[in-house]
C-alpha cells in the first residue's frame, strides 16, 4: 500500500491526503446538528417543496415565493437528497452533503493553486489551512449557498491566476482552465447571483491597474465565454421571468441586492470596519498567518503573483466594508487569497525574509490579540456552554476547549518549536478536531437552543391522529416547518383557533403559555383546550426565552 502511494504523482498524493483530512473536517456534526435558523432552514424547506411539488423552477417557502437567490443551490440539494434514496422525507444531513462536497472542492482547489504559485509544500499547507479555518468548517456543515459559492469562486480564481501568470511568461494555459473559468462563473451566478463574476472582474481590474501588460486577457476569449454563460444561466432566468411575471427580478435585484447596497437589510446593518473585527472569527485559527502574508505582500505588490492575490482580496473587501448590509460570511470568497499569501510568507524565500513596516507590525499585533480573543471565546463556549444551558458538565466540551486552545496557540507560533509545515498541520488538526466535537456533540447538547426539535418531539409523542396537523403561534422559525412538515401553519391566535376547529379531534397548536387564555376566548362556548405538552428554550434567532404549550381541543 505504501509503495503504491509513493508511486503516485505528488499532486495525487496531496489530493488524497487532503480529501481524507476533509472528511474528518466536515462530516462530523452534519447528522446531529439540528437545522439552523433561519437561512439554512429556509433553503432546505424550499428544496423539500421542490421535490414535493415537482416544480424545479418556481422557488417557494410554503406559499410564499422565495426569489432572493437563483435556483442553483436548490437543484444541487435536491440531487444530493435523491442520491441518498430518502426523497422528501430525508433528514437534514442529506441536504448538507452539497456543502460538504463544496468544502472538499475548495480545499483541493486552493491546494492546487498554491502549488502552481508557490510550490507543492505551500500547496499542501494552504489546503490544510483552508480545511481548518472556522469559516469553512462552519459553512461546510450548513445546507446553504456559502460553501458552494466559495468553491466555485476558488475554481474561477484558480483558472484566472493561470491565465495571468502563464501569460506573463508566454506559456500556454490548458483549455481545461478556460472551461473551468466560464463554467464556474455561470454556476456561481445560478447559486448566488453576481458574486463569483464580481470577484473575477475586480481581480482583473486590480491587476490591470498596476500591470500595463494586458495581452493575457485575450486568452479568456470573453465573447465565447459570455456565450457559455448565456447557455448556462439564461434558460432558468427566462423561465422564472415568465412564471413570476417579473417578480423574481423585483425581489432578487430590486429588494435583495440593491436593498443591501442601499441600507442595512434584514437588521444586518453595520458601519465600515465590521469585517476588520470579524476577520479573526472566520479565519480562526490562521488569521495571524494570513495577515502576516497579506501585509508583507503589500510592500511588494507589483510582483505578479502577489498583485493577483491582493487584487483578489482588497477590492472585494473594500466594497463589502462600504456596503451597509453586513454578515461575517460575506468576505469568505476572498479569504483564500490571504491564506495563499500566508503560505507564500512561510514557504518561499521571498516571503520568509520580507520585513514588516511599523504600522504593519501594529496590525500584526492587533490580529494576534484577535486570535487570542477568539481562541479563548471558543474554548469558553465549549467548556461552559452545556453547563450554562443544562446544568450538566460536558467532558466532550472540556476536551473541545483544550483542542481550541491548542489550535490557537499552535497557529500563533508563540514558543512553538517545530517547522512551519508541522505548525500548520497540527494547528489545523486541532481546529478540525475542535469543530468536529463542538458541532457533533457539544452544540447539540445545548438543548434549550433547539426549540423546533423539542416541539416536533412533543407533537409526535402526543398527536391524537396519524394525520394531525400543527399550527404555531408566535414561534415562526422555518426549522419548525422543515421538521414538522410543509403543511405546518405559522399563524396567530385567530388562525390557531380556526385550525383547531377545522379538525377538532386531530389538530394541534403550539403557542406561548401566556397566550393560552387568549386562544381559549376565540373558541365557541363548550370547546375547551387540553394541554398535551410543554416546551421551554431560547429562540437564538431573536434572543428571547420561550415557554410554549401544545394544545388540542378537549375530547
Short mmCIF file of N, CA, C and O in Angstrom, two decimals, residues 466-536:
data_model
loop_
_atom_site.label_atom_id
_atom_site.label_comp_id
_atom_site.label_asym_id
_atom_site.label_seq_id
_atom_site.Cartn_x
_atom_site.Cartn_y
_atom_site.Cartn_z
N UNK A 466 -52.98 10.05 13.29
CA UNK A 466 -51.82 9.93 12.41
C UNK A 466 -51.65 11.11 11.47
O UNK A 466 -50.53 11.46 11.08
N UNK A 467 -52.78 11.74 11.09
CA UNK A 467 -52.72 12.87 10.16
C UNK A 467 -52.94 14.21 10.85
O UNK A 467 -53.36 15.19 10.23
N UNK A 468 -52.65 14.27 12.15
CA UNK A 468 -52.77 15.54 12.87
C UNK A 468 -51.85 16.60 12.25
O UNK A 468 -50.73 16.29 11.82
N UNK A 469 -52.34 17.82 12.21
CA UNK A 469 -51.56 18.93 11.68
C UNK A 469 -51.27 19.92 12.79
O UNK A 469 -52.05 20.09 13.72
N UNK A 470 -50.10 20.59 12.67
CA UNK A 470 -49.63 21.50 13.71
C UNK A 470 -49.74 22.95 13.24
O UNK A 470 -49.40 23.26 12.10
N UNK A 471 -50.19 23.82 14.13
CA UNK A 471 -50.16 25.27 13.91
C UNK A 471 -49.33 25.89 15.02
O UNK A 471 -49.41 25.47 16.18
N UNK A 472 -48.53 26.89 14.68
CA UNK A 472 -47.67 27.53 15.67
C UNK A 472 -47.96 29.03 15.73
O UNK A 472 -47.98 29.71 14.70
N UNK A 473 -48.18 29.49 16.94
CA UNK A 473 -48.45 30.91 17.19
C UNK A 473 -47.20 31.56 17.77
O UNK A 473 -46.58 31.02 18.69
N UNK A 474 -46.81 32.67 17.20
CA UNK A 474 -45.69 33.49 17.68
C UNK A 474 -44.32 32.90 17.33
O UNK A 474 -43.44 33.62 16.88
N UNK A 475 -44.13 31.62 17.52
CA UNK A 475 -42.86 30.98 17.17
C UNK A 475 -42.95 30.56 15.70
O UNK A 475 -43.61 29.58 15.36
N UNK A 476 -42.28 31.31 14.83
CA UNK A 476 -42.43 31.14 13.39
C UNK A 476 -41.11 30.82 12.70
O UNK A 476 -40.87 31.25 11.58
N UNK A 477 -40.25 30.05 13.35
CA UNK A 477 -38.96 29.74 12.75
C UNK A 477 -39.10 28.68 11.65
O UNK A 477 -39.84 27.71 11.81
N UNK A 478 -38.39 28.86 10.53
CA UNK A 478 -38.54 27.93 9.40
C UNK A 478 -38.10 26.50 9.71
O UNK A 478 -38.55 25.57 9.05
N UNK A 479 -37.23 26.33 10.69
CA UNK A 479 -36.83 24.96 11.05
C UNK A 479 -38.03 24.12 11.50
O UNK A 479 -38.06 22.90 11.30
N UNK A 480 -39.03 24.77 12.10
CA UNK A 480 -40.22 24.03 12.53
C UNK A 480 -40.98 23.51 11.33
O UNK A 480 -41.49 22.38 11.35
N UNK A 481 -41.06 24.29 10.28
CA UNK A 481 -41.76 23.84 9.07
C UNK A 481 -41.03 22.66 8.45
O UNK A 481 -41.64 21.67 8.04
N UNK A 482 -39.68 22.75 8.37
CA UNK A 482 -38.93 21.65 7.78
C UNK A 482 -39.10 20.37 8.59
O UNK A 482 -39.30 19.29 8.03
N UNK A 483 -39.05 20.46 9.92
CA UNK A 483 -39.11 19.27 10.76
C UNK A 483 -40.53 18.72 10.92
O UNK A 483 -40.72 17.51 10.97
N UNK A 484 -41.50 19.61 11.01
CA UNK A 484 -42.88 19.17 11.26
C UNK A 484 -43.66 18.93 9.97
O UNK A 484 -44.70 18.27 10.00
N UNK A 485 -43.18 19.46 8.87
CA UNK A 485 -43.86 19.25 7.59
C UNK A 485 -44.33 20.54 6.95
O UNK A 485 -44.64 21.53 7.64
N UNK A 486 -44.41 20.53 5.62
CA UNK A 486 -44.77 21.72 4.86
C UNK A 486 -46.14 22.25 5.24
O UNK A 486 -46.40 23.45 5.17
N UNK A 487 -47.06 21.37 5.65
CA UNK A 487 -48.42 21.80 5.97
C UNK A 487 -48.51 22.50 7.33
O UNK A 487 -49.59 22.97 7.71
N UNK A 488 -47.40 22.55 8.06
CA UNK A 488 -47.39 23.26 9.35
C UNK A 488 -47.80 24.71 9.13
O UNK A 488 -47.30 25.39 8.21
N UNK A 489 -48.69 25.21 9.98
CA UNK A 489 -49.18 26.59 9.83
C UNK A 489 -48.44 27.52 10.81
O UNK A 489 -48.36 27.23 12.00
N UNK A 490 -47.90 28.60 10.28
CA UNK A 490 -47.34 29.67 11.11
C UNK A 490 -48.38 30.77 11.16
O UNK A 490 -48.63 31.44 10.15
N UNK A 491 -48.98 30.98 12.30
CA UNK A 491 -50.19 31.80 12.33
C UNK A 491 -50.27 32.62 13.61
O UNK A 491 -49.30 32.69 14.39
N UNK A 492 -51.42 33.23 13.84
CA UNK A 492 -51.69 33.98 15.06
C UNK A 492 -52.76 33.25 15.87
O UNK A 492 -53.15 32.12 15.53
N UNK A 493 -53.24 33.89 16.93
CA UNK A 493 -54.21 33.22 17.80
C UNK A 493 -55.49 32.90 17.05
O UNK A 493 -56.06 31.80 17.19
N UNK A 494 -55.98 33.83 16.24
CA UNK A 494 -57.21 33.58 15.48
C UNK A 494 -57.02 32.41 14.52
O UNK A 494 -57.90 31.57 14.37
N UNK A 495 -55.86 32.40 13.87
CA UNK A 495 -55.59 31.29 12.94
C UNK A 495 -55.49 29.96 13.66
O UNK A 495 -55.92 28.92 13.14
N UNK A 496 -54.92 29.97 14.86
CA UNK A 496 -54.82 28.73 15.64
C UNK A 496 -56.20 28.22 16.04
O UNK A 496 -56.46 27.00 16.02
N UNK A 497 -57.09 29.13 16.41
CA UNK A 497 -58.45 28.72 16.77
C UNK A 497 -59.14 28.08 15.57
O UNK A 497 -59.78 27.03 15.69
N UNK A 498 -59.02 28.71 14.40
CA UNK A 498 -59.63 28.14 13.20
C UNK A 498 -59.01 26.79 12.85
O UNK A 498 -59.71 25.86 12.41
N UNK A 499 -57.71 26.68 13.05
CA UNK A 499 -57.01 25.43 12.78
C UNK A 499 -57.53 24.31 13.68
O UNK A 499 -57.79 23.18 13.20
N UNK A 500 -57.70 24.56 14.95
CA UNK A 500 -58.19 23.54 15.87
C UNK A 500 -59.63 23.15 15.54
O UNK A 500 -59.98 21.95 15.58
N UNK A 501 -60.45 24.12 15.19
CA UNK A 501 -61.86 23.82 14.90
C UNK A 501 -62.03 23.11 13.57
O UNK A 501 -63.02 22.42 13.34
N UNK A 502 -61.04 23.25 12.66
CA UNK A 502 -61.15 22.59 11.36
C UNK A 502 -61.07 21.07 11.49
O UNK A 502 -61.65 20.35 10.67
N UNK A 503 -60.36 20.60 12.49
CA UNK A 503 -60.28 19.15 12.75
C UNK A 503 -60.24 18.96 14.25
O UNK A 503 -59.18 18.73 14.85
N UNK A 504 -61.37 19.08 14.92
CA UNK A 504 -61.40 19.13 16.40
C UNK A 504 -60.79 17.93 17.08
O UNK A 504 -60.27 18.05 18.19
N UNK A 505 -60.83 16.78 16.46
CA UNK A 505 -60.31 15.58 17.11
C UNK A 505 -58.82 15.38 16.88
O UNK A 505 -58.20 14.58 17.58
N UNK A 506 -58.27 16.10 15.91
CA UNK A 506 -56.90 15.76 15.47
C UNK A 506 -55.89 16.90 15.57
O UNK A 506 -54.74 16.68 15.94
N UNK A 507 -56.28 18.10 15.22
CA UNK A 507 -55.29 19.16 15.05
C UNK A 507 -54.72 19.64 16.38
O UNK A 507 -55.38 19.58 17.43
N UNK A 508 -53.49 20.15 16.31
CA UNK A 508 -52.74 20.59 17.49
C UNK A 508 -52.19 21.99 17.22
O UNK A 508 -51.84 22.32 16.08
N UNK A 509 -52.10 22.79 18.27
CA UNK A 509 -51.47 24.11 18.17
C UNK A 509 -50.40 24.24 19.25
O UNK A 509 -50.52 23.65 20.33
N UNK A 510 -49.37 25.00 18.94
CA UNK A 510 -48.35 25.32 19.94
C UNK A 510 -48.27 26.84 20.02
O UNK A 510 -48.26 27.53 19.00
N UNK A 511 -48.21 27.34 21.23
CA UNK A 511 -48.22 28.79 21.43
C UNK A 511 -47.62 29.12 22.78
O UNK A 511 -47.49 28.25 23.65
N UNK A 512 -47.21 30.38 22.99
CA UNK A 512 -46.72 30.78 24.31
C UNK A 512 -47.76 30.54 25.39
O UNK A 512 -48.96 30.77 25.17
N UNK A 513 -47.31 30.06 26.53
CA UNK A 513 -48.24 29.79 27.63
C UNK A 513 -49.04 31.03 27.99
O UNK A 513 -50.24 30.95 28.31
N UNK A 514 -48.40 32.20 27.88
CA UNK A 514 -49.09 33.45 28.22
C UNK A 514 -50.25 33.76 27.28
O UNK A 514 -51.11 34.58 27.61
N UNK A 515 -50.29 33.14 26.08
CA UNK A 515 -51.35 33.41 25.12
C UNK A 515 -52.43 32.32 25.13
O UNK A 515 -53.38 32.38 24.34
N UNK A 516 -52.30 31.35 26.02
CA UNK A 516 -53.27 30.26 26.04
C UNK A 516 -54.68 30.75 26.34
O UNK A 516 -55.66 30.33 25.70
N UNK A 517 -54.81 31.63 27.32
CA UNK A 517 -56.15 32.13 27.69
C UNK A 517 -56.77 32.92 26.54
O UNK A 517 -57.99 32.88 26.33
N UNK A 518 -55.94 33.65 25.78
CA UNK A 518 -56.46 34.40 24.63
C UNK A 518 -57.00 33.44 23.58
O UNK A 518 -58.04 33.70 22.96
N UNK A 519 -56.30 32.32 23.38
CA UNK A 519 -56.80 31.33 22.42
C UNK A 519 -58.12 30.75 22.89
O UNK A 519 -59.05 30.55 22.09
N UNK A 520 -58.25 30.51 24.18
CA UNK A 520 -59.50 29.96 24.71
C UNK A 520 -60.68 30.88 24.42
O UNK A 520 -61.78 30.41 24.08
N UNK A 521 -60.45 32.19 24.49
CA UNK A 521 -61.55 33.14 24.26
C UNK A 521 -62.00 33.14 22.80
O UNK A 521 -63.10 33.62 22.49
N UNK A 522 -61.14 32.66 21.88
CA UNK A 522 -61.50 32.65 20.47
C UNK A 522 -62.32 31.41 20.09
O UNK A 522 -62.81 31.32 18.96
N UNK A 523 -62.48 30.48 21.03
CA UNK A 523 -63.22 29.26 20.75
C UNK A 523 -64.69 29.41 21.14
O UNK A 523 -65.02 30.14 22.09
N UNK A 524 -65.59 28.74 20.45
CA UNK A 524 -67.01 28.79 20.81
C UNK A 524 -67.25 28.22 22.21
O UNK A 524 -66.45 27.43 22.71
N UNK A 525 -68.33 28.62 22.80
CA UNK A 525 -68.69 28.10 24.12
C UNK A 525 -68.83 26.58 24.05
O UNK A 525 -69.36 26.03 23.09
N UNK A 526 -68.31 25.94 25.06
CA UNK A 526 -68.38 24.49 25.12
C UNK A 526 -67.13 23.80 24.61
O UNK A 526 -66.97 22.59 24.80
N UNK A 527 -66.27 24.57 23.95
CA UNK A 527 -64.99 24.00 23.49
C UNK A 527 -63.90 24.42 24.46
O UNK A 527 -63.75 25.61 24.75
N UNK A 528 -63.14 23.46 24.94
CA UNK A 528 -62.07 23.76 25.89
C UNK A 528 -60.74 23.23 25.37
O UNK A 528 -60.69 22.25 24.61
N UNK A 529 -59.66 23.89 25.79
CA UNK A 529 -58.32 23.45 25.39
C UNK A 529 -57.83 22.36 26.33
O UNK A 529 -58.10 22.38 27.53
N UNK A 530 -57.05 21.46 25.77
CA UNK A 530 -56.48 20.36 26.53
C UNK A 530 -54.98 20.36 26.28
O UNK A 530 -54.52 20.24 25.14
N UNK A 531 -54.19 20.53 27.33
CA UNK A 531 -52.73 20.60 27.19
C UNK A 531 -52.15 19.20 26.97
O UNK A 531 -52.49 18.25 27.69
N UNK A 532 -51.25 19.10 25.98
CA UNK A 532 -50.65 17.79 25.70
C UNK A 532 -49.12 17.83 25.76
O UNK A 532 -48.46 16.81 25.50
N UNK A 533 -48.55 18.98 26.11
CA UNK A 533 -47.10 19.04 26.23
C UNK A 533 -46.62 20.47 26.40
O UNK A 533 -47.33 21.42 26.08
N UNK A 534 -45.44 20.62 26.95
CA UNK A 534 -44.83 21.94 27.11
C UNK A 534 -43.38 21.90 26.60
O UNK A 534 -42.74 20.85 26.61
N UNK A 535 -42.92 23.06 26.17
CA UNK A 535 -41.55 23.21 25.66
C UNK A 535 -40.99 24.52 26.19
O UNK A 535 -41.68 25.55 26.16
N UNK A 536 -39.75 24.48 26.65
CA UNK A 536 -39.07 25.69 27.09
C UNK A 536 -37.71 25.77 26.41
O UNK A 536 -37.04 24.75 26.20
#
